[in-house]
Structures are given as structure tokens and as C-alpha cells.
Coordinates of C-alpha atoms and ligand atoms in Angstrom, one line a residue:
X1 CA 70.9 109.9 40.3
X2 CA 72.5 106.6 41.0
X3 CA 70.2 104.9 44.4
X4 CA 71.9 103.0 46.8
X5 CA 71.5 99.1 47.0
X6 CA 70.9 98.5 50.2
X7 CA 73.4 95.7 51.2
X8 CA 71.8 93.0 53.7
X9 CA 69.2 94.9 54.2
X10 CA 66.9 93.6 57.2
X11 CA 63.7 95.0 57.7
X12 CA 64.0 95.3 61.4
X13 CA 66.0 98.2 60.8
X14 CA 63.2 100.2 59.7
X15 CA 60.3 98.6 60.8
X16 CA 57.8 101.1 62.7
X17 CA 57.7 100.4 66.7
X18 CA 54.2 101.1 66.1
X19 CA 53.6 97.9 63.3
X20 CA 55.7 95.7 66.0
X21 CA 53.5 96.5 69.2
X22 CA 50.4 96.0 66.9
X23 CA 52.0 92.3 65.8
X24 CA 53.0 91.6 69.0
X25 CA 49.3 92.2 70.2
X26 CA 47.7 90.2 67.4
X27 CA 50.3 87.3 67.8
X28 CA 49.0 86.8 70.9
X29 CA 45.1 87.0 70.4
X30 CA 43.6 83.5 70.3
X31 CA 42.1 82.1 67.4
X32 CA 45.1 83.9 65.1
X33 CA 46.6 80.6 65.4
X34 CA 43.7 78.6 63.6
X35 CA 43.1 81.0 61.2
X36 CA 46.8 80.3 60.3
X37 CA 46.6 76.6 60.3
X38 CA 42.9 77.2 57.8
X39 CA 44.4 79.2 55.5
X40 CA 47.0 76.7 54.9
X41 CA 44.4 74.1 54.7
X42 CA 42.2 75.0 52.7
X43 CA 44.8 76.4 50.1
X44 CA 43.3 79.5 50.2
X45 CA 46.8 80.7 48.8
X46 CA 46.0 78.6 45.8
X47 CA 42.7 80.3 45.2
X48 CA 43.7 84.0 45.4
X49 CA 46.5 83.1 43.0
X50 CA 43.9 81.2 40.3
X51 CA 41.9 84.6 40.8
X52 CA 44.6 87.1 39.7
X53 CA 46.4 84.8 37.5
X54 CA 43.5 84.2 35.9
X55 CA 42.3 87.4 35.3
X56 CA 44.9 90.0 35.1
X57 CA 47.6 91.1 32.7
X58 CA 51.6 89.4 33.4
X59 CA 54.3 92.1 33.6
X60 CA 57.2 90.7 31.8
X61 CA 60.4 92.0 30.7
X62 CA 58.9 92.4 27.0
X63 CA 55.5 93.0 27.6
X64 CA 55.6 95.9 30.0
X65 CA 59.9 96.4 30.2
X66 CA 59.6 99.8 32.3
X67 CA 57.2 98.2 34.9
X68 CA 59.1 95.0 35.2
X69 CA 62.5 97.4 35.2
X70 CA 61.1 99.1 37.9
X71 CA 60.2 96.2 40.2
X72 CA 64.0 94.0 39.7
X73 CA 65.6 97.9 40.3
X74 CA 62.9 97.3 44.1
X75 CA 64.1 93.8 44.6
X76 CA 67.6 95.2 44.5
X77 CA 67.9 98.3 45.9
X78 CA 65.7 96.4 49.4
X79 CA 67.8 93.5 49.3
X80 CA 65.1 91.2 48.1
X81 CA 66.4 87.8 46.4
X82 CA 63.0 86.4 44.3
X83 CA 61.3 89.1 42.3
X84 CA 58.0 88.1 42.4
X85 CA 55.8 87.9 39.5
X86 CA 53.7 91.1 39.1
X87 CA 50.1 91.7 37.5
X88 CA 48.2 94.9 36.6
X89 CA 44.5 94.6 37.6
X90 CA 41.7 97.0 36.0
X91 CA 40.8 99.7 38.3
X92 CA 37.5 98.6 39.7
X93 CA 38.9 94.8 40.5
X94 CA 38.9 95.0 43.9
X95 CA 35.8 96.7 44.5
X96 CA 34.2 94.1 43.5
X97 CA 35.8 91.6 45.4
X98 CA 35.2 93.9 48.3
X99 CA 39.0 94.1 49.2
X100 CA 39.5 97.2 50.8
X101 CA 42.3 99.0 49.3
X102 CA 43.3 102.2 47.5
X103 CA 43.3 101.8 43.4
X104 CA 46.7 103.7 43.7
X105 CA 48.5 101.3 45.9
X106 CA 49.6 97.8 45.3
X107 CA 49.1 95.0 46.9
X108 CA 51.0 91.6 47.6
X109 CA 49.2 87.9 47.0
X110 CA 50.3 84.6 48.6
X111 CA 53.0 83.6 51.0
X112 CA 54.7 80.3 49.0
X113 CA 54.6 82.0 45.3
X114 CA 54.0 85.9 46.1
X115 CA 52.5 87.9 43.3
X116 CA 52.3 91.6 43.5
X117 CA 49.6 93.5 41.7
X118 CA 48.8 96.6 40.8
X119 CA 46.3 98.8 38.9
X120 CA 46.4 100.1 35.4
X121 CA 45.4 103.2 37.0
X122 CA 48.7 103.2 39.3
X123 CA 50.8 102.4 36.2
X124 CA 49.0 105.8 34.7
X125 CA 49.4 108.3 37.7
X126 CA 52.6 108.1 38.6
X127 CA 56.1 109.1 37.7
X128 CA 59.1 106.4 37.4
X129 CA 60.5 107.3 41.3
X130 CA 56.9 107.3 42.5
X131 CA 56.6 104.1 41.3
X132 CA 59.4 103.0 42.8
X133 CA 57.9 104.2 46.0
X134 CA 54.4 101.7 45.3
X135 CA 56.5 99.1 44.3
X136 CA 58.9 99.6 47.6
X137 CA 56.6 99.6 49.7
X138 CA 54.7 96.0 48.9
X139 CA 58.4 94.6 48.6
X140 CA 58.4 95.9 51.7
X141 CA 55.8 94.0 52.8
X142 CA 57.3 90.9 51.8
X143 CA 60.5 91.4 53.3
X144 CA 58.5 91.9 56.4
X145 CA 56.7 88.7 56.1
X146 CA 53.4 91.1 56.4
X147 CA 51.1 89.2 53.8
X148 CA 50.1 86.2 55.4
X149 CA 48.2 88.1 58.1
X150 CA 47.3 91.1 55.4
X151 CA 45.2 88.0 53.1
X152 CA 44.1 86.8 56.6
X153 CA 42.8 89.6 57.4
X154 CA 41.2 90.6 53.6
X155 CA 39.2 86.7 53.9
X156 CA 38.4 87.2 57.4
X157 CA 35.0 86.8 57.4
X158 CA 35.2 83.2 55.2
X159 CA 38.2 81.8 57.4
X160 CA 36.7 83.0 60.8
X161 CA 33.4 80.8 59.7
X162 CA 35.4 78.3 59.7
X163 CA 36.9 78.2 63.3
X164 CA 33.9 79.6 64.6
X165 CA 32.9 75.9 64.6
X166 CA 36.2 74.4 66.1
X167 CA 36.1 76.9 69.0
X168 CA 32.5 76.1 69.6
X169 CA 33.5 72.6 70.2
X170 CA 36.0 73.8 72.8
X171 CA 34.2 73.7 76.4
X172 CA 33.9 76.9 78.1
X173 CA 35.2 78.6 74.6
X174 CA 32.0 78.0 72.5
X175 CA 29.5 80.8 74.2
X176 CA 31.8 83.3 73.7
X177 CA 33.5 82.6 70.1
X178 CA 32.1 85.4 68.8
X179 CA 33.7 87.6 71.0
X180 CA 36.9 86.0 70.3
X181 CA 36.7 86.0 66.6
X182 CA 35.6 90.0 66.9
X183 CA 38.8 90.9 69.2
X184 CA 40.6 89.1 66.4
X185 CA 39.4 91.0 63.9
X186 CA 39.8 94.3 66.0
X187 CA 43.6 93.3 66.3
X188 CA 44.3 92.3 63.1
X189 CA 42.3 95.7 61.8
X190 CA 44.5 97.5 63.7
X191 CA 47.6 95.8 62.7
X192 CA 47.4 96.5 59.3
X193 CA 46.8 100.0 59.6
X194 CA 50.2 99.7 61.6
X195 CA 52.6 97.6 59.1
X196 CA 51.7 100.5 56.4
X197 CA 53.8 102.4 57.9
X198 CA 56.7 100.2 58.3
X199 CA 55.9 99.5 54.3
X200 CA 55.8 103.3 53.9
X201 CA 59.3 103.2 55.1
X202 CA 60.7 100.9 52.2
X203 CA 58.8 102.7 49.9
X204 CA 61.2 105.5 50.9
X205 CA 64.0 103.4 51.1
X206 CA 63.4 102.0 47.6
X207 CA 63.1 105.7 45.7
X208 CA 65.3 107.2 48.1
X209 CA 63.6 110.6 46.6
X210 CA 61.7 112.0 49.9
X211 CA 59.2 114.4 47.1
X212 CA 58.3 111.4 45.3
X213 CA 56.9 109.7 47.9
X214 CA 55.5 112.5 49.4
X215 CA 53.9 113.1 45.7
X216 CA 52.7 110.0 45.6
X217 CA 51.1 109.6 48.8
X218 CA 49.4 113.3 47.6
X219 CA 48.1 111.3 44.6
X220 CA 46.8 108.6 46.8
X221 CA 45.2 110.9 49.0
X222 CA 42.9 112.0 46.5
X223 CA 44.7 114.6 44.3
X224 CA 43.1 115.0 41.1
X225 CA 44.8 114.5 37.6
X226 CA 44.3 117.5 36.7
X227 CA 46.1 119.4 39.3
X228 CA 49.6 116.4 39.3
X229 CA 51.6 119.4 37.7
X230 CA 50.5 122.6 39.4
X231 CA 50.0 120.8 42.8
X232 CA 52.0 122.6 45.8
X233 CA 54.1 119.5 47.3
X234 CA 55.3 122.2 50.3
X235 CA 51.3 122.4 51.0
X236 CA 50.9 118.7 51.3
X237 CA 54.1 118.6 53.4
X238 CA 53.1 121.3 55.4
X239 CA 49.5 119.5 56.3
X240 CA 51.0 116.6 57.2
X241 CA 53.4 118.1 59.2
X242 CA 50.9 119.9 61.4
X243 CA 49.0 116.5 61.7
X244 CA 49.4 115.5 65.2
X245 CA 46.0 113.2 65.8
X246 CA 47.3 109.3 66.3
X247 CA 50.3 110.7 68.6
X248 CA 48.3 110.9 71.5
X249 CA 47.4 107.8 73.1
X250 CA 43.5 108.8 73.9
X251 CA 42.7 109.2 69.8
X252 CA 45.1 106.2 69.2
X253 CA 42.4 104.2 71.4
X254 CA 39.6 105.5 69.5
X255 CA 41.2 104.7 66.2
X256 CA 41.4 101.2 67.3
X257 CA 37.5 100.7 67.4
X258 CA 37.5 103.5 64.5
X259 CA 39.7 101.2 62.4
X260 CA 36.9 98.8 61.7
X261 CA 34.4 101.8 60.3
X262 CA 37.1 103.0 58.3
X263 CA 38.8 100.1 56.9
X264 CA 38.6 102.2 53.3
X265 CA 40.0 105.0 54.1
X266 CA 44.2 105.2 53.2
X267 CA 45.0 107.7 56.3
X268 CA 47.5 108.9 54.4
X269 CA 47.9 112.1 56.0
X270 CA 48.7 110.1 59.0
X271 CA 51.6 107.8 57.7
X272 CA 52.8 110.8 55.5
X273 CA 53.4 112.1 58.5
X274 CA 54.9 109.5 60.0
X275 CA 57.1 109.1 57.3
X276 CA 58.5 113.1 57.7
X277 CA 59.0 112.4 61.5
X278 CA 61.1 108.6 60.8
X279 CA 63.4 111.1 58.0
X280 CA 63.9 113.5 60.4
X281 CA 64.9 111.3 63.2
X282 CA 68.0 110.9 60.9
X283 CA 67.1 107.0 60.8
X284 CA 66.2 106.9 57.1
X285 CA 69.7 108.2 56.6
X286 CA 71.7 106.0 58.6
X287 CA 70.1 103.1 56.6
X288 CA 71.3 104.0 53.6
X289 CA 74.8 104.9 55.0
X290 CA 74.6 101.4 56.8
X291 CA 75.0 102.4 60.2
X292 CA 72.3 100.1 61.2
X293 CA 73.3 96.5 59.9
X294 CA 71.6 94.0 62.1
X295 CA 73.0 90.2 61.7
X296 CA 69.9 87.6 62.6
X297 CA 70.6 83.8 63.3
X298 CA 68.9 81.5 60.6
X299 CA 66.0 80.4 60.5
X300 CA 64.9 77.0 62.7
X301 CA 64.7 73.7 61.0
X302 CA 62.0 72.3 63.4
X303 CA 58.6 74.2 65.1
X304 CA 59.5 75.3 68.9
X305 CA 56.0 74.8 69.6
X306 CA 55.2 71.6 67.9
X307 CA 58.1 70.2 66.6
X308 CA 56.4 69.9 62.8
X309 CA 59.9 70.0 60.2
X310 CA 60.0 73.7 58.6
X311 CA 61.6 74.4 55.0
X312 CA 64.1 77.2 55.0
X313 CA 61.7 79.6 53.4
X314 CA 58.8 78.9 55.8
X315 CA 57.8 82.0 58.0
X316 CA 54.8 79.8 59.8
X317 CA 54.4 76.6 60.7
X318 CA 52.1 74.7 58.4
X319 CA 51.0 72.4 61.4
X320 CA 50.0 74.6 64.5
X321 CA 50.1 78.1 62.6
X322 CA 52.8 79.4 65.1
X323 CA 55.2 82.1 63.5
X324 CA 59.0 80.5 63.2
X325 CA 60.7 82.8 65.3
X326 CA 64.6 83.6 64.6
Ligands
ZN401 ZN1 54.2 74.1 64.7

């Protein structure tokens, strides 16, 4: 089946309402801001590339030609200019680095020089379409301009050390810096439990193949190898279906303070569902029949709130941290 390239595809047209209220909650926490203007300076961006470049295999068009197929056919179908450079990790990497994410999904490195990354594990478990879907979805995330705050919020701990300081020296701010860099955390938690499913979304929109990303969502969910070719997809579609628990706004208050506890845990269920309802709202299709084009004015040459000059490609401002708003 021949997919559709998306033509100018912008990913406000399927980002999740959900993702933006989360965004537009952390974007005004205080402290976000700083943590910005650290990561910058301290090159942290620099670091996390040394550490995957440095340690994991380079996908290239003749060392793994399917993989690196797969990701330019991403990059194309989403609209996505650069294809970034992509790495496959051992399984167990990020355990170690205590980076909480699922072995099966990918995940995006660096805002200036992205690199995506994923596990030989991934590569392993799923299907050509499926991958499509894994790969999707973290182009997805850099369409969305998601992985700044997503490697944020990964090296929390080590940046918010270092503003703990520089709000302490703030009067009236210092006694209660902790609370500040917890409600940050809380936000930014929460946020990125949001943005999956906007990512979700161009997952879906890069396979274009509603089972495989349903199968793979099953396979990141837990289901065992054994079982990939007996496995009832209607089952999986069914129980996601009938999940109904972040809809209502009490459990969606609880999953807020939850979020933090279960930082490991994929909640796939949840955006599976999610992903069923956005299909079924007729969206999904309307995208790929380009009924929802969106035109956005370019990008600022100069900070609105400090004036510092932007390049074209700059999504923050590398003085005061503030997000460069079109
Ligand atoms: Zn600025």
C-alpha cells in the first residue's frame, strides 16, 4: 500500500488538546525558564550527544539499510526536512542511566543536532509498519519541538541543583525554592505523560496502518514474544476501548500527583485509547485527506521578551530561555 506524504504537514493539526493545556501549564511555572537558560549553558546537549554517540551503534544507509529506509520514509511521509541521525542502544542502556523509558519505544536526543535512538530490542520486535509507528512517533516529537522539555525533564534533578542556588539568592524566593522546583517537576511530569499522546498521533500518521500501531502499542504494553502471532489484536482493542479512567477530571487530578510514582510505567492502555477515540473523531482522516492545512507566520528574528537575536531554526531563546512564539 502506497502511504500518503503528508504535504506541509504542521503538527498543530494533530496535536492533543490534552499535551497543549499541559504545555501551557508548564510554560508558565517559574523556574522552567532557568532550567532553559542551564541547559543551554552548561551544554548539557553536548554531553547527552558524547553519551550516545559514543556508545551506541550508527544507522546508516549501508550498515542497517531497512532501519535507515524506514526513518527517511518518517521524515517524509510527517513532512520533516533533516533526518536526524539514529543509533540503536542495547536493551538495558537506559536502565542504567535511570531514564525512565520503555525498551520498545524510541526516544529523541538534543535540540541543535537531534539524534534518535532506539533499542536493538525495538529493531527485533516489531514489524516494518510498526516501526514506522516508533519511528513516527519521536519524529513526532521533533516536529513538535517536544525534546527540549522531554531531556529537561530526564536531568531534572542535576539542572534543578543548579537553580536551586540562583532562586535562593532571590529575596522572598529562597525559603520556598523547593516548593518551586517540586511544582516544576510535578508540571513537567505531567506534561510528558501528555505530549505522548500528541506523538502517538504521528506515529499513526506516519504508518497510516491503524493495527500496527495498535500491535505495537500491545507489544509495548507487555505482550510477550511468544504470543506476537497468536495474539487477539480485537482483544487489545476492545480493552482499550472500555478504558475510560483519565476522562474524568477527579482521576485526571489524581494522576497528576500519581504521575511522579509512576514515571515507569508506559500507560499505554490509556493513549491506545486515546488514539481509537482521535480516529474515530474522523480527524486522523481529514489529515491525510488535507482538510486541515494550517499556514503559520515565520518564525521571529529577535526574543519578544529580551530582545537576544534568534537563528531561524531556534525554538528557545538561548539568553532568557523564553519559547520563540510564532
Ligand atoms: Zn530571550
Amino acid at each position: 500500500m502506497e502511504l500518503v506524504k503528508i504535504e506541509g504537514l504542521n503538527p498543530r493539526e494533530y496535536e492533543h488538546p490534552l499535551d497543549r493545556n499541559a504545555l501551557n501549564v508548564l510554560e508558565k511555572t517559574a523556574g522552567l525558564d532557568l532550567l532553559v537558560r542551564k541547559f543551554f549553558d552548561l551544554g548539557v546537549e553536548k554531553f547527552l550527544r558524547l553519551e550516545f554517540v559514543g556508545s551506541n551503534l550508527k544507522v546508516t544507509p549501508s550498515s542497517f539499510p531497512e532501519i535507515y529506509e524506514i526513518l527517511e520514509e518518517a521524515c517524509e511521509i510527517l513532512n520533516l526536512k533533516t533526518t536526524p541521525e539514529i543509533y540503536v542502544r542495547p536493551d538495558d542502556y537506559f536502565r542504567k542511566l535511570e531514564v525512565s523509558t520503555n525498551n520498545l519505544e524510541g526516544l529523541t536526543v538534543g535540540v541543535e543536532k537531534p539524534l534518535v535512538v532506539i533499542s536493538n530490542v525495538c529493531i527485533e520486535s516489531f514489524s516494518r509498519s510498526e516501526l514506522l509507528f516508533i519511528l513516527g512517533c519521536q519524529i513526532g516529537r521533533l516536529k513538535s519541538q517536544h525534546v527540549l522539555y522531554e531531556n529537561i525533564g530526564w536531568l531534572f534533578p542535576i539542572l534543578s541543583s543548579t537553580i536551586s542556588d540562583v532562586m535562593a539568592s532571590i529575596p522572598g524566593v529562597g525559603a520556598i525554592s523547593s516548593t518551586f522546583t517540586a511544582g516544576l517537576y510535578l508540571a513537567l511530569v505531567h506534561w510528558l505523560r501528555m505530549a505522548d499522546y500528541t506523538a502517538d498521533r504521528a506515529g499513526l500518521l506516519a504508518c497510516q496502518d491503524v493495527n500496527s500501531a495498535m500491535t505495537a502499542m500491545a507489544k509495548i504494553a507487555g505482550l510477550p514474544q511468544k504470543f506476537f502471532d497468536s495474539f487477539s489484536l480485537d482483544d487489545f482493542v476492545t480493552q482499550a476501548r472500555e478504558f475510560e479512567g483519565f476522562a474524568d477530571t477527579t482521576y485526571n487530578k489524581i494522576l497528576k500527583v500519581l504521575s511522579l510514582s509512576l514515571r515507569d510505567q508506559a500507560f499505554t492502555i490509556a493513549r491506545a485509547n486515546e488514539l481509537l477515540q482521535w480516529i474515530d473523531s474522523g480527524n486522523y482522516q481529514a489529515i491525510l485527506e488535507r482538510k486541515t492545512k494550517i499556514h503559520l507566520a515565520p518564525p521571529p528574528s529577535f526574543c519578544r521578551h529580551c530582545g537576544f537575536k534568534l537563528e531561524p531554526s531556534d525554538a528557545f531563546c538561548r539568553n532568557c530561555g523564553q519559547k520563540v512564539s510564532t
